Amino acid sequence: MQTTLSIIKPDAVSKNVIGKVIERFEDAGLKIVASKMIKLDKEIASGFYAEHEGKPFFEKLVNYMISGPVIVQVICGENAILKNRELMGNTDPSKADPGTIRADFADSIDANAVHGSDSEESAKREISYFFKDDELFLR
Ligand code: AMP
């Protein structure tokens, strides 16, 4: 069993597709074991994306991530990290396979509907960035 961090980003929240995104996870056999709706501030968003600091898209990414509320979740299941990445599709929605979350709900590489951890190491860091151990309802 693996856990991974998912964020439903401001564009998907404002499009009212939170439930549709969560349904993709559940239909793939993944379980939500922690969930909250929050509005990130500049410091929290910059810290979360620290590995991208200095890249040309960093400022835009941070400003976008603080533009509205997000849903931060921990999802759990067999191969959850890879499974979630397959469900999300390519970072750039115009390159994402049909039927993936980004192909169906995202508008651009900036407003691309969802985030998912890309490795066990980043999942560990990202989960603990938003949740305490006792906030995870591992079943
Ligand atoms: P991640 O790779 O999951 O840490 O997220 C980086 C995020 O930055 C992506 O999900 C995109 O929303 C955004 N982004 C904007 N421009 C780019 C780009 N040229 N390459 C990668 N990510 C980008």
JSON list of C-alpha atoms and ligand atoms in Angstrom, two decimals:
[
{"chain": "A", "resi": 1, "resn": "MET", "atom": "CA", "xyz": [0.00, 0.00, 0.00]},
{"chain": "A", "resi": 2, "resn": "GLN", "atom": "CA", "xyz": [1.20, 3.47, -0.89]},
{"chain": "A", "resi": 3, "resn": "THR", "atom": "CA", "xyz": [0.04, 6.98, -0.03]},
{"chain": "A", "resi": 4, "resn": "THR", "atom": "CA", "xyz": [0.32, 10.04, -2.23]},
{"chain": "A", "resi": 5, "resn": "LEU", "atom": "CA", "xyz": [-0.65, 13.70, -2.01]},
{"chain": "A", "resi": 6, "resn": "SER", "atom": "CA", "xyz": [-3.28, 15.03, -4.37]},
{"chain": "A", "resi": 7, "resn": "ILE", "atom": "CA", "xyz": [-4.32, 18.65, -4.78]},
{"chain": "A", "resi": 8, "resn": "ILE", "atom": "CA", "xyz": [-7.44, 19.62, -6.67]},
{"chain": "A", "resi": 9, "resn": "LYS", "atom": "CA", "xyz": [-6.30, 23.01, -7.92]},
{"chain": "A", "resi": 10, "resn": "PRO", "atom": "CA", "xyz": [-8.23, 26.32, -7.99]},
{"chain": "A", "resi": 11, "resn": "ASP", "atom": "CA", "xyz": [-9.45, 25.94, -11.59]},
{"chain": "A", "resi": 12, "resn": "ALA", "atom": "CA", "xyz": [-11.07, 22.55, -10.93]},
{"chain": "A", "resi": 13, "resn": "VAL", "atom": "CA", "xyz": [-12.59, 23.76, -7.65]},
{"chain": "A", "resi": 14, "resn": "SER", "atom": "CA", "xyz": [-14.10, 26.81, -9.36]},
{"chain": "A", "resi": 15, "resn": "LYS", "atom": "CA", "xyz": [-15.45, 24.63, -12.19]},
{"chain": "A", "resi": 16, "resn": "ASN", "atom": "CA", "xyz": [-17.35, 22.61, -9.58]},
{"chain": "A", "resi": 17, "resn": "VAL", "atom": "CA", "xyz": [-15.77, 19.28, -10.53]},
{"chain": "A", "resi": 18, "resn": "ILE", "atom": "CA", "xyz": [-14.37, 18.27, -7.11]},
{"chain": "A", "resi": 19, "resn": "GLY", "atom": "CA", "xyz": [-16.69, 15.27, -6.97]},
{"chain": "A", "resi": 20, "resn": "LYS", "atom": "CA", "xyz": [-15.94, 14.21, -10.53]},
{"chain": "A", "resi": 21, "resn": "VAL", "atom": "CA", "xyz": [-12.19, 14.23, -9.81]},
{"chain": "A", "resi": 22, "resn": "ILE", "atom": "CA", "xyz": [-12.62, 12.27, -6.58]},
{"chain": "A", "resi": 23, "resn": "GLU", "atom": "CA", "xyz": [-14.79, 9.76, -8.43]},
{"chain": "A", "resi": 24, "resn": "ARG", "atom": "CA", "xyz": [-11.83, 9.00, -10.74]},
{"chain": "A", "resi": 25, "resn": "PHE", "atom": "CA", "xyz": [-9.70, 8.11, -7.71]},
{"chain": "A", "resi": 26, "resn": "GLU", "atom": "CA", "xyz": [-12.37, 5.95, -6.14]},
{"chain": "A", "resi": 27, "resn": "ASP", "atom": "CA", "xyz": [-13.23, 4.20, -9.41]},
{"chain": "A", "resi": 28, "resn": "ALA", "atom": "CA", "xyz": [-9.55, 3.28, -9.72]},
{"chain": "A", "resi": 29, "resn": "GLY", "atom": "CA", "xyz": [-9.63, 1.64, -6.28]},
{"chain": "A", "resi": 30, "resn": "LEU", "atom": "CA", "xyz": [-7.86, 4.47, -4.46]},
{"chain": "A", "resi": 31, "resn": "LYS", "atom": "CA", "xyz": [-9.16, 5.63, -1.08]},
{"chain": "A", "resi": 32, "resn": "ILE", "atom": "CA", "xyz": [-9.25, 9.13, 0.39]},
{"chain": "A", "resi": 33, "resn": "VAL", "atom": "CA", "xyz": [-7.62, 8.88, 3.83]},
{"chain": "A", "resi": 34, "resn": "ALA", "atom": "CA", "xyz": [-7.31, 12.64, 4.55]},
{"chain": "A", "resi": 35, "resn": "SER", "atom": "CA", "xyz": [-8.96, 15.66, 2.98]},
{"chain": "A", "resi": 36, "resn": "LYS", "atom": "CA", "xyz": [-9.34, 19.39, 3.53]},
{"chain": "A", "resi": 37, "resn": "MET", "atom": "CA", "xyz": [-10.32, 22.54, 1.66]},
{"chain": "A", "resi": 38, "resn": "ILE", "atom": "CA", "xyz": [-7.91, 25.40, 2.20]},
{"chain": "A", "resi": 39, "resn": "LYS", "atom": "CA", "xyz": [-6.73, 28.60, 0.60]},
{"chain": "A", "resi": 40, "resn": "LEU", "atom": "CA", "xyz": [-2.95, 28.62, 0.29]},
{"chain": "A", "resi": 41, "resn": "ASP", "atom": "CA", "xyz": [-1.00, 31.78, 0.94]},
{"chain": "A", "resi": 42, "resn": "LYS", "atom": "CA", "xyz": [2.16, 32.85, -0.87]},
{"chain": "A", "resi": 43, "resn": "GLU", "atom": "CA", "xyz": [4.50, 31.41, 1.75]},
{"chain": "A", "resi": 44, "resn": "ILE", "atom": "CA", "xyz": [2.81, 28.00, 1.88]},
{"chain": "A", "resi": 45, "resn": "ALA", "atom": "CA", "xyz": [2.52, 27.71, -1.91]},
{"chain": "A", "resi": 46, "resn": "SER", "atom": "CA", "xyz": [6.15, 28.78, -2.43]},
{"chain": "A", "resi": 47, "resn": "GLY", "atom": "CA", "xyz": [7.34, 26.28, 0.18]},
{"chain": "A", "resi": 48, "resn": "PHE", "atom": "CA", "xyz": [5.33, 23.51, -1.38]},
{"chain": "A", "resi": 49, "resn": "TYR", "atom": "CA", "xyz": [6.84, 24.19, -4.83]},
{"chain": "A", "resi": 50, "resn": "ALA", "atom": "CA", "xyz": [10.33, 25.05, -3.49]},
{"chain": "A", "resi": 51, "resn": "GLU", "atom": "CA", "xyz": [11.97, 22.66, -5.99]},
{"chain": "A", "resi": 52, "resn": "HIS", "atom": "CA", "xyz": [10.72, 24.90, -8.83]},
{"chain": "A", "resi": 53, "resn": "GLU", "atom": "CA", "xyz": [12.02, 28.15, -7.33]},
{"chain": "A", "resi": 54, "resn": "GLY", "atom": "CA", "xyz": [13.97, 30.06, -9.97]},
{"chain": "A", "resi": 55, "resn": "LYS", "atom": "CA", "xyz": [12.21, 28.39, -12.89]},
{"chain": "A", "resi": 56, "resn": "PRO", "atom": "CA", "xyz": [10.45, 30.73, -15.36]},
{"chain": "A", "resi": 57, "resn": "PHE", "atom": "CA", "xyz": [6.98, 29.48, -14.40]},
{"chain": "A", "resi": 58, "resn": "PHE", "atom": "CA", "xyz": [7.46, 29.62, -10.60]},
{"chain": "A", "resi": 59, "resn": "GLU", "atom": "CA", "xyz": [5.91, 33.05, -9.92]},
{"chain": "A", "resi": 60, "resn": "LYS", "atom": "CA", "xyz": [2.92, 32.35, -12.14]},
{"chain": "A", "resi": 61, "resn": "LEU", "atom": "CA", "xyz": [2.43, 28.92, -10.55]},
{"chain": "A", "resi": 62, "resn": "VAL", "atom": "CA", "xyz": [2.45, 30.32, -7.02]},
{"chain": "A", "resi": 63, "resn": "ASN", "atom": "CA", "xyz": [0.06, 33.17, -7.92]},
{"chain": "A", "resi": 64, "resn": "TYR", "atom": "CA", "xyz": [-2.29, 30.72, -9.56]},
{"chain": "A", "resi": 65, "resn": "MET", "atom": "CA", "xyz": [-2.19, 28.30, -6.61]},
{"chain": "A", "resi": 66, "resn": "ILE", "atom": "CA", "xyz": [-3.23, 31.09, -4.21]},
{"chain": "A", "resi": 67, "resn": "SER", "atom": "CA", "xyz": [-5.99, 32.40, -6.51]},
{"chain": "A", "resi": 68, "resn": "GLY", "atom": "CA", "xyz": [-8.73, 30.33, -4.87]},
{"chain": "A", "resi": 69, "resn": "PRO", "atom": "CA", "xyz": [-9.37, 27.41, -2.53]},
{"chain": "A", "resi": 70, "resn": "VAL", "atom": "CA", "xyz": [-7.91, 23.98, -3.19]},
{"chain": "A", "resi": 71, "resn": "ILE", "atom": "CA", "xyz": [-8.68, 20.48, -1.93]},
{"chain": "A", "resi": 72, "resn": "VAL", "atom": "CA", "xyz": [-5.65, 18.80, -0.42]},
{"chain": "A", "resi": 73, "resn": "GLN", "atom": "CA", "xyz": [-5.98, 15.05, -0.02]},
{"chain": "A", "resi": 74, "resn": "VAL", "atom": "CA", "xyz": [-4.03, 11.96, 0.83]},
{"chain": "A", "resi": 75, "resn": "ILE", "atom": "CA", "xyz": [-4.97, 9.02, -1.31]},
{"chain": "A", "resi": 76, "resn": "CYS", "atom": "CA", "xyz": [-4.04, 5.48, -0.57]},
{"chain": "A", "resi": 77, "resn": "GLY", "atom": "CA", "xyz": [-3.88, 2.20, -2.46]},
{"chain": "A", "resi": 78, "resn": "GLU", "atom": "CA", "xyz": [-1.67, -0.22, -4.32]},
{"chain": "A", "resi": 79, "resn": "ASN", "atom": "CA", "xyz": [0.76, 1.77, -6.49]},
{"chain": "A", "resi": 80, "resn": "ALA", "atom": "CA", "xyz": [-1.12, 4.95, -5.55]},
{"chain": "A", "resi": 81, "resn": "ILE", "atom": "CA", "xyz": [1.62, 7.33, -6.77]},
{"chain": "A", "resi": 82, "resn": "LEU", "atom": "CA", "xyz": [1.80, 5.93, -10.31]},
{"chain": "A", "resi": 83, "resn": "LYS", "atom": "CA", "xyz": [-1.93, 5.21, -10.49]},
{"chain": "A", "resi": 84, "resn": "ASN", "atom": "CA", "xyz": [-2.71, 8.82, -9.56]},
{"chain": "A", "resi": 85, "resn": "ARG", "atom": "CA", "xyz": [-0.26, 10.11, -12.16]},
{"chain": "A", "resi": 86, "resn": "GLU", "atom": "CA", "xyz": [-1.87, 7.94, -14.82]},
{"chain": "A", "resi": 87, "resn": "LEU", "atom": "CA", "xyz": [-5.32, 9.18, -13.83]},
{"chain": "A", "resi": 88, "resn": "MET", "atom": "CA", "xyz": [-4.11, 12.82, -14.00]},
{"chain": "A", "resi": 89, "resn": "GLY", "atom": "CA", "xyz": [-2.46, 12.51, -17.42]},
{"chain": "A", "resi": 90, "resn": "ASN", "atom": "CA", "xyz": [0.30, 14.69, -18.90]},
{"chain": "A", "resi": 91, "resn": "THR", "atom": "CA", "xyz": [1.14, 17.95, -17.08]},
{"chain": "A", "resi": 92, "resn": "ASP", "atom": "CA", "xyz": [0.14, 19.76, -20.26]},
{"chain": "A", "resi": 93, "resn": "PRO", "atom": "CA", "xyz": [-3.57, 19.03, -20.85]},
{"chain": "A", "resi": 94, "resn": "SER", "atom": "CA", "xyz": [-3.16, 19.42, -24.62]},
{"chain": "A", "resi": 95, "resn": "LYS", "atom": "CA", "xyz": [-0.83, 16.39, -24.49]},
{"chain": "A", "resi": 96, "resn": "ALA", "atom": "CA", "xyz": [-2.87, 14.37, -21.98]},
{"chain": "A", "resi": 97, "resn": "ASP", "atom": "CA", "xyz": [-4.54, 11.13, -23.10]},
{"chain": "A", "resi": 98, "resn": "PRO", "atom": "CA", "xyz": [-8.33, 11.25, -23.55]},
{"chain": "A", "resi": 99, "resn": "GLY", "atom": "CA", "xyz": [-10.15, 10.18, -20.42]},
{"chain": "A", "resi": 100, "resn": "THR", "atom": "CA", "xyz": [-7.51, 11.52, -18.04]},
{"chain": "A", "resi": 101, "resn": "ILE", "atom": "CA", "xyz": [-8.43, 14.18, -15.47]},
{"chain": "A", "resi": 102, "resn": "ARG", "atom": "CA", "xyz": [-6.35, 16.86, -17.18]},
{"chain": "A", "resi": 103, "resn": "ALA", "atom": "CA", "xyz": [-7.66, 16.08, -20.66]},
{"chain": "A", "resi": 104, "resn": "ASP", "atom": "CA", "xyz": [-11.22, 16.30, -19.35]},
{"chain": "A", "resi": 105, "resn": "PHE", "atom": "CA", "xyz": [-11.05, 19.17, -16.85]},
{"chain": "A", "resi": 106, "resn": "ALA", "atom": "CA", "xyz": [-7.91, 21.28, -17.37]},
{"chain": "A", "resi": 107, "resn": "ASP", "atom": "CA", "xyz": [-7.39, 24.35, -19.53]},
{"chain": "A", "resi": 108, "resn": "SER", "atom": "CA", "xyz": [-3.65, 24.90, -19.68]},
{"chain": "A", "resi": 109, "resn": "ILE", "atom": "CA", "xyz": [-0.31, 23.79, -18.26]},
{"chain": "A", "resi": 110, "resn": "ASP", "atom": "CA", "xyz": [-0.74, 26.46, -15.58]},
{"chain": "A", "resi": 111, "resn": "ALA", "atom": "CA", "xyz": [-4.36, 25.73, -14.68]},
{"chain": "A", "resi": 112, "resn": "ASN", "atom": "CA", "xyz": [-4.04, 21.97, -14.96]},
{"chain": "A", "resi": 113, "resn": "ALA", "atom": "CA", "xyz": [-6.68, 20.85, -12.44]},
{"chain": "A", "resi": 114, "resn": "VAL", "atom": "CA", "xyz": [-4.65, 18.55, -10.22]},
{"chain": "A", "resi": 115, "resn": "HIS", "atom": "CA", "xyz": [-1.31, 17.91, -8.56]},
{"chain": "A", "resi": 116, "resn": "GLY", "atom": "CA", "xyz": [0.04, 14.50, -7.61]},
{"chain": "A", "resi": 117, "resn": "SER", "atom": "CA", "xyz": [3.29, 13.51, -5.91]},
{"chain": "A", "resi": 118, "resn": "ASP", "atom": "CA", "xyz": [5.86, 12.16, -8.35]},
{"chain": "A", "resi": 119, "resn": "SER", "atom": "CA", "xyz": [7.86, 9.78, -6.11]},
{"chain": "A", "resi": 120, "resn": "GLU", "atom": "CA", "xyz": [7.75, 8.10, -2.70]},
{"chain": "A", "resi": 121, "resn": "GLU", "atom": "CA", "xyz": [10.16, 10.70, -1.39]},
{"chain": "A", "resi": 122, "resn": "SER", "atom": "CA", "xyz": [8.08, 13.64, -2.57]},
{"chain": "A", "resi": 123, "resn": "ALA", "atom": "CA", "xyz": [4.86, 11.98, -1.38]},
{"chain": "A", "resi": 124, "resn": "LYS", "atom": "CA", "xyz": [6.33, 11.71, 2.12]},
{"chain": "A", "resi": 125, "resn": "ARG", "atom": "CA", "xyz": [7.42, 15.35, 2.11]},
{"chain": "A", "resi": 126, "resn": "GLU", "atom": "CA", "xyz": [4.21, 16.66, 0.57]},
{"chain": "A", "resi": 127, "resn": "ILE", "atom": "CA", "xyz": [1.90, 14.68, 2.87]},
{"chain": "A", "resi": 128, "resn": "SER", "atom": "CA", "xyz": [3.70, 15.91, 5.97]},
{"chain": "A", "resi": 129, "resn": "TYR", "atom": "CA", "xyz": [3.66, 19.46, 4.54]},
{"chain": "A", "resi": 130, "resn": "PHE", "atom": "CA", "xyz": [-0.13, 19.49, 4.90]},
{"chain": "A", "resi": 131, "resn": "PHE", "atom": "CA", "xyz": [-1.08, 16.77, 7.39]},
{"chain": "A", "resi": 132, "resn": "LYS", "atom": "CA", "xyz": [-0.02, 15.49, 10.79]},
{"chain": "A", "resi": 133, "resn": "ASP", "atom": "CA", "xyz": [0.34, 11.71, 11.11]},
{"chain": "A", "resi": 134, "resn": "ASP", "atom": "CA", "xyz": [-2.84, 11.42, 13.21]},
{"chain": "A", "resi": 135, "resn": "GLU", "atom": "CA", "xyz": [-4.88, 13.19, 10.50]},
{"chain": "A", "resi": 136, "resn": "LEU", "atom": "CA", "xyz": [-4.47, 10.24, 8.16]},
{"chain": "A", "resi": 137, "resn": "PHE", "atom": "CA", "xyz": [-7.25, 7.67, 8.48]},
{"chain": "A", "resi": 138, "resn": "LEU", "atom": "CA", "xyz": [-5.38, 4.71, 7.05]},
{"chain": "A", "resi": 139, "resn": "ARG", "atom": "CA", "xyz": [-7.71, 1.74, 6.81]},
{"chain": "B", "resi": 1, "resn": "AMP", "atom": "P1", "xyz": [4.92, 19.46, -10.26]},
{"chain": "B", "resi": 1, "resn": "AMP", "atom": "O1", "xyz": [5.70, 19.06, -11.49]},
{"chain": "B", "resi": 1, "resn": "AMP", "atom": "O2", "xyz": [3.84, 18.53, -9.93]},
{"chain": "B", "resi": 1, "resn": "AMP", "atom": "O3", "xyz": [5.76, 19.80, -9.12]},
{"chain": "B", "resi": 1, "resn": "AMP", "atom": "O4", "xyz": [4.13, 20.77, -10.65]},
{"chain": "B", "resi": 1, "resn": "AMP", "atom": "C1", "xyz": [4.63, 21.82, -11.35]},
{"chain": "B", "resi": 1, "resn": "AMP", "atom": "C2", "xyz": [3.46, 22.56, -11.89]},
{"chain": "B", "resi": 1, "resn": "AMP", "atom": "O5", "xyz": [3.91, 23.74, -12.49]},
{"chain": "B", "resi": 1, "resn": "AMP", "atom": "C3", "xyz": [2.70, 21.82, -12.97]},
{"chain": "B", "resi": 1, "resn": "AMP", "atom": "O6", "xyz": [1.69, 20.98, -12.48]},
{"chain": "B", "resi": 1, "resn": "AMP", "atom": "C4", "xyz": [2.12, 22.96, -13.79]},
{"chain": "B", "resi": 1, "resn": "AMP", "atom": "O7", "xyz": [0.86, 23.36, -13.27]},
{"chain": "B", "resi": 1, "resn": "AMP", "atom": "C5", "xyz": [3.06, 24.12, -13.56]},
{"chain": "B", "resi": 1, "resn": "AMP", "atom": "N1", "xyz": [3.83, 24.46, -14.74]},
{"chain": "B", "resi": 1, "resn": "AMP", "atom": "C6", "xyz": [3.71, 25.58, -15.47]},
{"chain": "B", "resi": 1, "resn": "AMP", "atom": "N2", "xyz": [4.57, 25.60, -16.49]},
{"chain": "B", "resi": 1, "resn": "AMP", "atom": "C7", "xyz": [5.27, 24.46, -16.44]},
{"chain": "B", "resi": 1, "resn": "AMP", "atom": "C8", "xyz": [6.30, 23.89, -17.24]},
{"chain": "B", "resi": 1, "resn": "AMP", "atom": "N3", "xyz": [6.80, 24.53, -18.29]},
{"chain": "B", "resi": 1, "resn": "AMP", "atom": "N4", "xyz": [6.78, 22.67, -16.89]},
{"chain": "B", "resi": 1, "resn": "AMP", "atom": "C9", "xyz": [6.30, 22.03, -15.80]},
{"chain": "B", "resi": 1, "resn": "AMP", "atom": "N5", "xyz": [5.32, 22.51, -14.99]},
{"chain": "B", "resi": 1, "resn": "AMP", "atom": "C10", "xyz": [4.79, 23.71, -15.33]}
]
